[in-house]
Coordinates of C-alpha atoms in Angstrom, one line a residue:
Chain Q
X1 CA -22.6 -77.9 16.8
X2 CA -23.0 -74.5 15.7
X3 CA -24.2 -71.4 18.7
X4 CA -25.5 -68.2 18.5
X5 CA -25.4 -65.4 20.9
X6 CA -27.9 -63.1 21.1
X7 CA -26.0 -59.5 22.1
X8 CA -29.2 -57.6 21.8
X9 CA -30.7 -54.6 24.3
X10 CA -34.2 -55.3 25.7
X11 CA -36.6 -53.0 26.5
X12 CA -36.7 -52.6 30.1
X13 CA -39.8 -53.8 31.5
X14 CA -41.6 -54.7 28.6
X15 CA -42.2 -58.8 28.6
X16 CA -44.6 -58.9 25.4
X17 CA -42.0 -56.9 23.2
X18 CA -39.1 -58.7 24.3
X19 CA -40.9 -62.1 23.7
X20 CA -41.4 -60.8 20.2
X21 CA -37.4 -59.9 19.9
X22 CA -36.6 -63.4 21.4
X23 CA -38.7 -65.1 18.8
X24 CA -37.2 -62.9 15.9
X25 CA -33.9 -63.5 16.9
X26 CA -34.5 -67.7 17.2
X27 CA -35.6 -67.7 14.0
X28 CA -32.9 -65.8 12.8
X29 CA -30.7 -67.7 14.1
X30 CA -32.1 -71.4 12.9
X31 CA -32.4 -69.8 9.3
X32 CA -28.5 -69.5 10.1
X33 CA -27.8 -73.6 10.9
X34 CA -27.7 -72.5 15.3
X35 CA -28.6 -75.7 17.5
X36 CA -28.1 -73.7 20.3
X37 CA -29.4 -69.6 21.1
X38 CA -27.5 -68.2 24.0
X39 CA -29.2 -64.9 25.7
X40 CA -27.8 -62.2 27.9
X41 CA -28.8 -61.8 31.5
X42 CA -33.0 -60.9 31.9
X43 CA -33.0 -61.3 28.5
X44 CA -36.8 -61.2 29.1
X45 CA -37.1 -58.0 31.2
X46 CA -34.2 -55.6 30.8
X47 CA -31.7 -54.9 33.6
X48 CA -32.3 -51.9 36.1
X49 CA -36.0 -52.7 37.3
X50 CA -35.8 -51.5 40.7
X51 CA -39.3 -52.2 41.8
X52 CA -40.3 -53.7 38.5
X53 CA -38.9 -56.5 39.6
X54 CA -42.0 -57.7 41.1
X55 CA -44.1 -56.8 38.0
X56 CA -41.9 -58.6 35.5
X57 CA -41.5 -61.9 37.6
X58 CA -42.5 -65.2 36.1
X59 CA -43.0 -68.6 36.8
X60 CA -41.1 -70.7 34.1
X61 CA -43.3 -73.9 34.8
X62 CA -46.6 -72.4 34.1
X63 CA -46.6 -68.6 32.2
X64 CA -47.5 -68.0 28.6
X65 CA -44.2 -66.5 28.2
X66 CA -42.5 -69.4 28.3
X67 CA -44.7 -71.6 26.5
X68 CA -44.1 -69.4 23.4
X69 CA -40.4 -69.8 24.3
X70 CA -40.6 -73.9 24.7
X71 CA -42.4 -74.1 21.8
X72 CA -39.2 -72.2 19.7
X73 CA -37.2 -74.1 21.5
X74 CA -37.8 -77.2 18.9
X75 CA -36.7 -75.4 16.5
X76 CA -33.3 -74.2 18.3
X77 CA -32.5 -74.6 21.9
X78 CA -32.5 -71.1 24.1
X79 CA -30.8 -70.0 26.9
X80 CA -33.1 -66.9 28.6
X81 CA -32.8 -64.5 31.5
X82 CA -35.8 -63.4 33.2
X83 CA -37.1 -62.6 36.9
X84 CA -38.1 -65.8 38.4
X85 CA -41.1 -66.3 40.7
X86 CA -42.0 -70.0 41.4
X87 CA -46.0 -70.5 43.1
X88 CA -44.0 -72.2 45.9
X89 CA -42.0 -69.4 47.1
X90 CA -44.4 -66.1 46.4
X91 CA -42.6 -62.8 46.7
X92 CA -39.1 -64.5 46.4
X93 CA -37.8 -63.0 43.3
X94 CA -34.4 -65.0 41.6
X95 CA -32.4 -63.4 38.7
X96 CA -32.3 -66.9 36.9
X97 CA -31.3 -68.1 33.5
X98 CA -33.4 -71.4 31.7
X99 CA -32.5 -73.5 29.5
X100 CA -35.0 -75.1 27.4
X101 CA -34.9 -77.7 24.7
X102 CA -37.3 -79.4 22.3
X103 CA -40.2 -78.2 24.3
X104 CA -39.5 -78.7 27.6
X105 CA -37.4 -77.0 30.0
X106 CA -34.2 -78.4 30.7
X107 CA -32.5 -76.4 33.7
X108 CA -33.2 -73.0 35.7
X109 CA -30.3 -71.6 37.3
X110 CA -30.9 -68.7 40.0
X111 CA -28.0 -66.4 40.3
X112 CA -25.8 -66.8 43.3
X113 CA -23.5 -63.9 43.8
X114 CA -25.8 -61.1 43.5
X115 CA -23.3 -57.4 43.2
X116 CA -24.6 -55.5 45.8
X117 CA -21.8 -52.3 45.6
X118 CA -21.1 -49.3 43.9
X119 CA -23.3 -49.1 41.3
X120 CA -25.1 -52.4 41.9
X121 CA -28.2 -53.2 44.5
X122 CA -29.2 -56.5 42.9
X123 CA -29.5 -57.6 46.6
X124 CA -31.9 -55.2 47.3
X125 CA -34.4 -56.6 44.7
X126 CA -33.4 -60.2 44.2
X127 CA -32.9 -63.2 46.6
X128 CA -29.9 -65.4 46.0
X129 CA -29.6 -69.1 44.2
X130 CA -27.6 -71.4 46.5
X131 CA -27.1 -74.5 43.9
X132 CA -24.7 -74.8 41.1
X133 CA -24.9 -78.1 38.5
X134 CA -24.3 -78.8 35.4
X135 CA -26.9 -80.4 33.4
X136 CA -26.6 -83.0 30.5
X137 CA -27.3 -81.4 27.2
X138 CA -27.2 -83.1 23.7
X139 CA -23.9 -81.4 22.8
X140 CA -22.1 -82.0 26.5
X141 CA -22.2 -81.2 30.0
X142 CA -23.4 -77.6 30.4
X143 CA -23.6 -75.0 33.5
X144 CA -25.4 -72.1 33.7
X145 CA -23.6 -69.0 35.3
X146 CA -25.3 -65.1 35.6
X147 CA -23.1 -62.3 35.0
X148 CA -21.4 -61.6 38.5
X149 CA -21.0 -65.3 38.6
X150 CA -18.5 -65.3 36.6
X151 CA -16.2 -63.2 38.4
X152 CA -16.1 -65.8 41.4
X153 CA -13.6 -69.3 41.0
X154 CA -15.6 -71.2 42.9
X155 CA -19.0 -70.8 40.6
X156 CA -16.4 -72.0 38.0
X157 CA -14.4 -74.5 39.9
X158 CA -17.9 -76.0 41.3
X159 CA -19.1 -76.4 37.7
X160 CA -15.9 -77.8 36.5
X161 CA -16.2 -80.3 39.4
X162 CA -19.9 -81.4 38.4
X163 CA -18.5 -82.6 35.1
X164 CA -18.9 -79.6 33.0
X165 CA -18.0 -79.2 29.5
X166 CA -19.7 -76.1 28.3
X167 CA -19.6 -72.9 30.6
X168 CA -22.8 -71.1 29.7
X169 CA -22.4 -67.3 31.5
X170 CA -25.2 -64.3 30.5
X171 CA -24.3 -61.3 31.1
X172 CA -25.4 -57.7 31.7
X173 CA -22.7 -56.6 32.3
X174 CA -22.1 -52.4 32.2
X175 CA -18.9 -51.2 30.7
X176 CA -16.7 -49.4 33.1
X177 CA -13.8 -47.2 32.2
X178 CA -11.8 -45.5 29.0
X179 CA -9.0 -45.5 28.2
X180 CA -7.0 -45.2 25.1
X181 CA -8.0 -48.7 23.6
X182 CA -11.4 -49.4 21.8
X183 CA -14.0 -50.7 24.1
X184 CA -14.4 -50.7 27.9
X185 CA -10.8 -51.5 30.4
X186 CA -13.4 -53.5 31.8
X187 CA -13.8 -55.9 29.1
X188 CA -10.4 -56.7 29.4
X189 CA -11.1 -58.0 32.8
X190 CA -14.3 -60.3 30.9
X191 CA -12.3 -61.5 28.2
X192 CA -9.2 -62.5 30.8
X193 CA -11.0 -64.7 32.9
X194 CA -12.8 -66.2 29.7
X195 CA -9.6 -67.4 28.1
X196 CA -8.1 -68.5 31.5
X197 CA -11.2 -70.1 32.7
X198 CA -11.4 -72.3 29.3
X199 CA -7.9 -73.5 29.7
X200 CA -8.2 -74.4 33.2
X201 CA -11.3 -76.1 33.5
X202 CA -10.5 -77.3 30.0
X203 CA -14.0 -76.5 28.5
X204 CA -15.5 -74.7 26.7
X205 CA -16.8 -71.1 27.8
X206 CA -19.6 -68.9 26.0
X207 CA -20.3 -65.2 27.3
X208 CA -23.0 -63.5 26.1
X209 CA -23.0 -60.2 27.3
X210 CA -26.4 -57.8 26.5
X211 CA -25.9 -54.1 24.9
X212 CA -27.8 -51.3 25.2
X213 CA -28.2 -48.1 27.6
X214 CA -30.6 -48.2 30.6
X215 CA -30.9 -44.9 33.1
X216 CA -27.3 -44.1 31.9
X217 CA -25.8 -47.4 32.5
X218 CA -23.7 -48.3 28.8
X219 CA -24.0 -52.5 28.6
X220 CA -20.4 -53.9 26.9
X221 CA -21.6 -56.0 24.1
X222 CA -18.0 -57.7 23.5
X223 CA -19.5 -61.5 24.0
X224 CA -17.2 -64.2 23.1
X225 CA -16.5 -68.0 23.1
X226 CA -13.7 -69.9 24.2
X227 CA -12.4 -73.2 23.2
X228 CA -11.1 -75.6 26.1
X229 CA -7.5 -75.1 24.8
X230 CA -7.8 -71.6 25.7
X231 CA -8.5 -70.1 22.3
X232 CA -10.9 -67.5 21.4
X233 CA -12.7 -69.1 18.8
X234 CA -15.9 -65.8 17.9
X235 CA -15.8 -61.8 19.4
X236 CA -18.4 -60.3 19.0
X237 CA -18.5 -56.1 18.6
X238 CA -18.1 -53.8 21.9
X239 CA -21.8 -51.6 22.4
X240 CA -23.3 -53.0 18.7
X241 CA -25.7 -55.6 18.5
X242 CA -25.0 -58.7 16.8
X243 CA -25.7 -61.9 16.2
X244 CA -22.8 -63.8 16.8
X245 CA -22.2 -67.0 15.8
X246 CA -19.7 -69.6 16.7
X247 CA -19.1 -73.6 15.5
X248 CA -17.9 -75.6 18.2
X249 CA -16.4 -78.9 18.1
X250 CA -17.5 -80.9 21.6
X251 CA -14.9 -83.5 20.3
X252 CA -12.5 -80.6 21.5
X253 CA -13.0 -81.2 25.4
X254 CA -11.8 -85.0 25.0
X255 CA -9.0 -83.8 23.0
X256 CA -8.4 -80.8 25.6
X257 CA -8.1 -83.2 28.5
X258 CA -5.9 -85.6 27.0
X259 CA -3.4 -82.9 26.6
X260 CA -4.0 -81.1 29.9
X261 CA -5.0 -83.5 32.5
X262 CA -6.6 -81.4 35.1
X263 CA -9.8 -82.6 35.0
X264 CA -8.6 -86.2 36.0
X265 CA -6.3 -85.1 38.3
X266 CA -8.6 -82.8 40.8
X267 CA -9.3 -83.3 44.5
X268 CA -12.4 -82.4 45.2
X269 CA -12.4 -84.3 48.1
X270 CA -9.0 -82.1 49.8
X271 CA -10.9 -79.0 48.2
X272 CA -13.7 -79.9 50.4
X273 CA -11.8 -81.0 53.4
X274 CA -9.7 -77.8 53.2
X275 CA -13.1 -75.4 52.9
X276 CA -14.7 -77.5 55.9
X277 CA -11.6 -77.1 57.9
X278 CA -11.3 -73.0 57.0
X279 CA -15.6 -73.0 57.2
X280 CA -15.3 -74.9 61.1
X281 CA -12.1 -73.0 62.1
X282 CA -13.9 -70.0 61.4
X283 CA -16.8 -71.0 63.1
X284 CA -14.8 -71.3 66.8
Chain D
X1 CA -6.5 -39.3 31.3
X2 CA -6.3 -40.0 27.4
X3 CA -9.2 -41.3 26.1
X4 CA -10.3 -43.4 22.7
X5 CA -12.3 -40.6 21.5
X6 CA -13.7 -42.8 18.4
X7 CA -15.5 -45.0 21.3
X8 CA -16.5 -42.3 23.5
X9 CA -18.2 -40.8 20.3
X10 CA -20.2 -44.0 19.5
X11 CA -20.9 -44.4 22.7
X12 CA -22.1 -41.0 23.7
X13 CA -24.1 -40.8 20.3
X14 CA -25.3 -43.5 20.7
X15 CA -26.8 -42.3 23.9
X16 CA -28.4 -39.0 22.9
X17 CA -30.6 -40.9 20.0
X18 CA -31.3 -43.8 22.3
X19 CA -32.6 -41.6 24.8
X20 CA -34.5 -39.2 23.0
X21 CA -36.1 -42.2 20.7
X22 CA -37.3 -44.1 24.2
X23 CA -38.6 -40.7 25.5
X24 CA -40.2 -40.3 22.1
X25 CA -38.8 -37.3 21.1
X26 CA -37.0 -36.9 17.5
X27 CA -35.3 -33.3 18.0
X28 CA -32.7 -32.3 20.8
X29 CA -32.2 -28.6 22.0
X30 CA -29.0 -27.0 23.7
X31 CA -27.8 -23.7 25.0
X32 CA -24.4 -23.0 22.6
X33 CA -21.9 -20.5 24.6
X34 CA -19.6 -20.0 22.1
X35 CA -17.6 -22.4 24.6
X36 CA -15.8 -25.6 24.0
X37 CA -18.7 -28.0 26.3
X38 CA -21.2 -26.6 24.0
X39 CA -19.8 -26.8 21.2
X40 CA -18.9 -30.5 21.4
X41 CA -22.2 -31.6 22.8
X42 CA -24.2 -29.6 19.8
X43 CA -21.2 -31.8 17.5
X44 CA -22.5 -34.8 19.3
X45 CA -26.0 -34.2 18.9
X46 CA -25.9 -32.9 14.7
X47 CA -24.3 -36.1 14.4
X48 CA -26.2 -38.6 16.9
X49 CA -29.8 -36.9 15.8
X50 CA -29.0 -35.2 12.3
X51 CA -28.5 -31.3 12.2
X52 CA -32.0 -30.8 11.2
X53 CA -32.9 -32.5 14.3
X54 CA -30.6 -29.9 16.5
X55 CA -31.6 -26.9 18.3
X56 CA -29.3 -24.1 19.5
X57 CA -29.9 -21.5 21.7
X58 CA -27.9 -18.4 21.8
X59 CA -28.8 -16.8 25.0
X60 CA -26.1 -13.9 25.3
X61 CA -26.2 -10.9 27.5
X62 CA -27.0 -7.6 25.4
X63 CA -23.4 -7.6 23.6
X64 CA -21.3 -7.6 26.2
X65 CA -20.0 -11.3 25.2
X66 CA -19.2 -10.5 21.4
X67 CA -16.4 -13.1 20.2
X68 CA -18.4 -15.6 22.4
X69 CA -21.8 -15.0 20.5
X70 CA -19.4 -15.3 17.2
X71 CA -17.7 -18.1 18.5
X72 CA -21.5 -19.9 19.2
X73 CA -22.8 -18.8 15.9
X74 CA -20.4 -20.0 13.6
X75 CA -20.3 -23.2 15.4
X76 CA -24.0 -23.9 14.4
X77 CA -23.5 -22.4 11.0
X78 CA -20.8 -25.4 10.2
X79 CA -23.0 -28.1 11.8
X80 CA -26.0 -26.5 9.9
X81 CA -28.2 -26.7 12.8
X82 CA -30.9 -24.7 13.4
X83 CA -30.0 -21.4 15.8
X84 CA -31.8 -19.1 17.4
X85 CA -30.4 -16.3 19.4
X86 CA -32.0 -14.8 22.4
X87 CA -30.8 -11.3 24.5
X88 CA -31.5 -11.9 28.1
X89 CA -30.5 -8.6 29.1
X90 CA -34.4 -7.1 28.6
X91 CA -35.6 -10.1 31.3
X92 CA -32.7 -9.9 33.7
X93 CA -31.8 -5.6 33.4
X94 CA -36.2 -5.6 33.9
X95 CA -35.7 -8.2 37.3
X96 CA -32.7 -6.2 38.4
X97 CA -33.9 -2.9 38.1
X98 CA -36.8 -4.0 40.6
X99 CA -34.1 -5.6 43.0
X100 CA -31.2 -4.1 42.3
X101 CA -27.3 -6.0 43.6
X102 CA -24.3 -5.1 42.9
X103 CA -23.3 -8.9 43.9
X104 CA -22.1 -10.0 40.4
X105 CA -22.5 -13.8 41.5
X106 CA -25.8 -13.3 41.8
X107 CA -26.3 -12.1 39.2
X108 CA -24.6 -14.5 36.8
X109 CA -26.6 -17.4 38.9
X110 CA -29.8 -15.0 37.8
X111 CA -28.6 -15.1 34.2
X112 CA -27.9 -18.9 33.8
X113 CA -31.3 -19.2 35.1
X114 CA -32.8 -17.0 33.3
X115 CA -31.3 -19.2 29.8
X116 CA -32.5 -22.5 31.3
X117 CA -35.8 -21.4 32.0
X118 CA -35.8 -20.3 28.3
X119 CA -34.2 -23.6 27.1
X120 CA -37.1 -24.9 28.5
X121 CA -40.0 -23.1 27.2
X122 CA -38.3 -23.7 23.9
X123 CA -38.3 -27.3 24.7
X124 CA -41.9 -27.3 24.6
X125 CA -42.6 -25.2 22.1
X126 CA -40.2 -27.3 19.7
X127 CA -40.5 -30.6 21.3
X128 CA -36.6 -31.1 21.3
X129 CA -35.4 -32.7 25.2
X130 CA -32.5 -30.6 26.8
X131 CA -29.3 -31.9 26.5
X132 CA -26.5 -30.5 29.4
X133 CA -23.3 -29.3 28.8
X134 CA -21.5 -29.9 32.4
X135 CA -18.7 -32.0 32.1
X136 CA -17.5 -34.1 35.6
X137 CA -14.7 -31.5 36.6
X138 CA -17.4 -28.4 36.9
X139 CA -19.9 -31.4 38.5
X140 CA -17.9 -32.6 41.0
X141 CA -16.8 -29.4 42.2
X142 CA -20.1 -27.9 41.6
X143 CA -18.9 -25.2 39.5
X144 CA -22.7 -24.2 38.0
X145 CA -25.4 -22.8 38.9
X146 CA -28.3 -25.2 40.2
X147 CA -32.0 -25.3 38.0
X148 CA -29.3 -23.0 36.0
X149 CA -27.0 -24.7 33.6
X150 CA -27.1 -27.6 35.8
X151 CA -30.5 -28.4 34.8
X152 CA -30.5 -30.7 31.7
X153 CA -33.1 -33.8 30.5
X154 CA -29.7 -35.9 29.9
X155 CA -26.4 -35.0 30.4
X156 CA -23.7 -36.5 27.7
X157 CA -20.7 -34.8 29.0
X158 CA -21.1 -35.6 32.5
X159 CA -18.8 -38.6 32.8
X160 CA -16.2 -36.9 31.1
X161 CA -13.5 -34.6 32.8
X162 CA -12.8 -31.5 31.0
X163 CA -9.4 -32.6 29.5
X164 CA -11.3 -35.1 28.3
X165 CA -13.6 -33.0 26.6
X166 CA -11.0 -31.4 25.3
X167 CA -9.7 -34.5 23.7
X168 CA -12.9 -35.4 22.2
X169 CA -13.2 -32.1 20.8
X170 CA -10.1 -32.6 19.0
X171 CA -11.3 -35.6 17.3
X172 CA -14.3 -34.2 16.4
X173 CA -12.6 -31.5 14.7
X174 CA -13.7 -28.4 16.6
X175 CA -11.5 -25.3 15.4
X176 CA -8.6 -24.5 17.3
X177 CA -10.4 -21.1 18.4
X178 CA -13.2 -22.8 20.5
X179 CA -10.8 -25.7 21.9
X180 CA -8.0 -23.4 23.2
X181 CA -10.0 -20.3 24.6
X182 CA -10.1 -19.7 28.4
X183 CA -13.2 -21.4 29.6
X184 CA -15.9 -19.0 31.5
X185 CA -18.8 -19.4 32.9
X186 CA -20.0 -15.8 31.2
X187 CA -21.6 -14.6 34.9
X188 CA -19.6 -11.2 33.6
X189 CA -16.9 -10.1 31.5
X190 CA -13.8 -11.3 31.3
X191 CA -14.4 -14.2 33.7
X192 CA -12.5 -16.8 33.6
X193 CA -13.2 -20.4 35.2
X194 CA -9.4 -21.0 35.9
X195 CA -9.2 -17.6 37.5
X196 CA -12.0 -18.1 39.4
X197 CA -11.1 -21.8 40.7
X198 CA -7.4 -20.8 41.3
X199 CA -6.5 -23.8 39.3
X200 CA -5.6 -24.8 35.8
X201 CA -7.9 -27.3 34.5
X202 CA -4.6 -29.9 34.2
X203 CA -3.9 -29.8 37.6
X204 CA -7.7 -29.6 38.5
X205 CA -8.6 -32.9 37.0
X206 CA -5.2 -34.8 37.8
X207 CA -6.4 -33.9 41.6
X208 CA -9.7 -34.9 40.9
X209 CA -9.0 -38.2 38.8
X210 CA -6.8 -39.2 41.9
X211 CA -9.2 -38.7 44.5
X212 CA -12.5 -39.9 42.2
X213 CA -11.4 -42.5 40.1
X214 CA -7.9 -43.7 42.5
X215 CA -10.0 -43.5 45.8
X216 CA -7.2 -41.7 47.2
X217 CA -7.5 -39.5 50.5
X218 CA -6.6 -35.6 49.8
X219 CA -3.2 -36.9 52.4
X220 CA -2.3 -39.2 49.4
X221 CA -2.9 -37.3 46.9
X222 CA -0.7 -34.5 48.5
X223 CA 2.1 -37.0 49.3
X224 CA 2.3 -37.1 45.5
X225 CA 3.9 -33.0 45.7
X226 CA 0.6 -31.2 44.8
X227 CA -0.2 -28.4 47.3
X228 CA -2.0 -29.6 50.6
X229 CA -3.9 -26.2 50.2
X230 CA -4.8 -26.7 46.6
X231 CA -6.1 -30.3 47.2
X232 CA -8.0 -29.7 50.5
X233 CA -9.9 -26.8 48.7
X234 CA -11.3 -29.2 45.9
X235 CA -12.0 -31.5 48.6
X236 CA -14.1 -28.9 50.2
X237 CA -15.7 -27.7 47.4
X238 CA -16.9 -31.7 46.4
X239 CA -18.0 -31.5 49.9
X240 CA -19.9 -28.5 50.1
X241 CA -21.4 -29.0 45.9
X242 CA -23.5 -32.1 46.9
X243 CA -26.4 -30.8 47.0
X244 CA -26.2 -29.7 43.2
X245 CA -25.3 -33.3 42.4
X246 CA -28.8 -34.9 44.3
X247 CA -32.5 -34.6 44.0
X248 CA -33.6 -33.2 47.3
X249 CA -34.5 -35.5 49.8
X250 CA -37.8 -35.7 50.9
X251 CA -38.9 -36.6 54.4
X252 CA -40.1 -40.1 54.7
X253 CA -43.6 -40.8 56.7
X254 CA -45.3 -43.4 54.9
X255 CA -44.5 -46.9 54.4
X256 CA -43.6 -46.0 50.9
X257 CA -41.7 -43.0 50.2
X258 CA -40.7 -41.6 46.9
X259 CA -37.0 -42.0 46.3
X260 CA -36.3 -44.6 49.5
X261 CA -38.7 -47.1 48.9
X262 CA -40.6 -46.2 45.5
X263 CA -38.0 -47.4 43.2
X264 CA -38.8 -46.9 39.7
X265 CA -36.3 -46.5 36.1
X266 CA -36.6 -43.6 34.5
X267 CA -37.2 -45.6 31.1
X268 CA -39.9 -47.9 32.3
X269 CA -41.5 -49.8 29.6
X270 CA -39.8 -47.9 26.6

């Protein structure tokens, strides 16, 4: 199967032009053979909203928005970020991620580990997912992870447990410090966990990080895809836009975990007694 | 400390045009000193938004600055951007001679003031958004003058500690003349900022990196052998500059308050 990722800047706030850019880019990328169209984090709305969150928010089941997007998605599956609001939770706002797949809409992930320091305050404006699964796609397993995400072992472990194959993670992520090399140190840090996360869980792992400059923040660019034997298979350019464009082989994960067993030989079941132990231990 | 100045260039480029095209403005204006901030961020600007796009001011005090106003004139004559050069003395000799001091602090806080409030008009007239020329060392240990040089549309430099700038001035080829000079603040004559800090901007910004960017108490940084006295005055003069660093706060009575609870980005919808 052939992927693309999207490493593109939104306008912040502005749905109907970033609608535009997302069907631009899906064409784009079917004119270039893509099955699959990977997006950064609120791909749909731009990053730093604040109290735009409420204004941007929509409901994937039943908005216009995304029944321009599921109609594209014939053409070339998409993975978007945008502010979720369902009708059955009003005025709960989820930074999510869909995916969506000859028409219809596949999977919504809602962010879990929403960065609340420093120079975050997602907690301020978002409430926080509580599920992780993967999801069965045409091309493998896949699980959805949002930026922060992918910073935490368990949102990986949890997907590798559920049978995952493809590691989906969208990203907004800013670039933090300089130093002598090109690009952000904190790429580094991105590109580190990507290669050891693909080895370990023996799957494959797609970042697609968002560039662009909101309010001062600098977004990385630098998105990437990893094989599950750990090898960096497409980089894309630190700050520039691209289109980036990657063929992978889902034959590789079979191959990947006859020659590194992990998969077959984890516990979740001691993982779980072990965290219920820890979880009740703490509790007394 | 070192920095890959290539990257910072894209990136701070990058900025300037971004920001000026969401803002919808095409041109860019700056106040050139004849000093090495200046200069780099009217470099940055020529190249990010074109020299035609690239206002200077010259804002010098009657003459009594002359290799400075050479310095700044010859800088925008090799980046071909458009200069303009303005005497403050009539304005600030016409304010003074109403209210005389002999404090020359205020005075220099009068004159800085006196060049943003012209940057601004300018602005206007030539609608080209203010870029700022403080860098993080002067920021942090709020050595400017507030609504002075301080004020700015968008600041480039402000991330990037005066060595630093220094660095990237190299790279961006800046004559040797602007990038070793002692830096002033040009309140008066023969000021330096060195002097006036009673520190070297090395030793300045290895204090300050430690404490800012290593997290580091002004106890640890002085286990490391720098003076307790040296690092407990930057400390107090972080402390005390805050208020040039924020947007006054305003006093919150209704249910939604601007800045607490009206929450907006500055690039809404653009």
């Amino acid at each position: 199967m052939k992927i693309a990722l999207a490493q593109y800047s939104p306008v912040l706030g502005d749905i109907p032009r970033n609608l535009d850019s997302h069907l631009e880019l899906s064409a784009k990328a079917r004119r270039a053979g893509a099955d699959l169209l990977v997006f950064p984090e609120l791909s749909l709305s731009g990053y730093r909203l604040r109290d735009l969150v409420a204004e941007t928010a929509l409901d994937p089941r039943s908005s216009r928005t995304f029944a321009s997007l599921r109609e594209a998605s014939r053409a070339v599956a998409l993975v978007v970020g945008f502010v979720e609001e369902s009708p059955l939770e009003k005025g709960l706002f989820y930074n999510s991620a869909a995916f969506l797949h000859k028409g219809s809409l596949l999977h919504v992930y809602r962010k879990v580990f929403l960065p609340n320091s420093g120079m975050f305050e997602e907690m301020r404006f978002f409430a926080p997912g509580r599920t992780f699964r993967s999801f069965p796609t045409p091309w493998g397993r896949a699980g959805l992870l949002i930026c922060r995400d992918f910073l935490h072992l368990n949102a990986h472990y949890l997907l590798f447990a559920d049978g995952a194959e493809i590691i989906l993670a969208v990203s907004a992520a800013p670039g933090r410090g300089v130093g002598e090399e090109n690009g952000f140190t904190s790429c580094r840090m991105w590109e580190g966990i990507g290669e050891t996360v693909s080895r370990v869980t023996t799957s494959f792992v797609v970042y697609c990080n968002r560039v662009g400059i909101e309010d001062g923040a600098v977004f990385a660019g630098g998105s990437f895809v990893y094989d599950p034997f750990g090898r960096r298979v497409a980089q894309a350019p630190y700050f520039e836009p691209h289109l980036l464009l990657a063929d992978l082989d889902p034959a590789a994960v079979r191959k990947a975990r006859q020659a590194l067993t992990l998969k077959r030989d984890d516990r979740p079941d001691i993982t779980l007694a072990n965290l219920e132990r820890m979880i009740h231990r703490d509790a007394h | 400390m070192r920095i890959n100045a290539l990257f910072v260039e894209k990136i701070l480029t990058g900025f300037i045009r971004g920001e000026l095209a969401k803002r919808g403005f095409k041109k860019g204006i700056l106040g050139l000193s004849g000093g090495l901030d200046s200069a780099v961020c009217a470099v940055l600007a020529a190249r990010a938004l074109g020299p035609k796009n690239t206002i200077a001011l010259i804002m010098p005090y009657g003459r009594g600055f002359g290799p400075d106003l050479e310095d700044a004139r010859d800088t925008a004559r090799r980046l071909k951007i458009d200069a303009r050069t303005i005497d403050i003395a009539p304005m600030v000799d016409a304010y003074f001679k109403r209210h005389p001091s002999g404090d020359l602090l205020l005075k220099g806080n009068k004159m800085a003031r006196e060049r943003m409030s012209i940057l601004y008009d300018w602005s206007a007239r030539e609608k080209a958004l203010i870029l700022g020329t403080s860098n993080k060392s002067e920021l942090l240990i709020g050595y400017g003058t507030i609504h002075g040089d301080l004020a700015c549309a968008v600041n480039p430099l402000g991330d990037l500690y005066k060595t630093q700038v220094r660095e990237l001035a190299l790279h961006l080829g800046l004559p040797e003349r602007i990038r070793t000079k002692a830096p002033t603040a040009g309140l008066w004559a023969g000021q330096t900022d060195e002097e006036e800090i009673g520190l070297t901007y090395d030793v300045l910004d290895e204090i300050l990196e430690l404490l800012v960017e290593g997290r580091e108490t002004a106890a640890e940084v002085a286990a490391r052998g720098f003076p307790k006295k040296q690092v407990e005055k930057i400390t107090g003069l972080i402390r005390r500059s805050e208020f040039k660093r924020q947007m006054p706060p305003i006093v919150k009575l209704s249910h939604r308050t601007i800045g607490h609870d009206f929450l907006y980005p500055l690039e809404r919808g653009r």
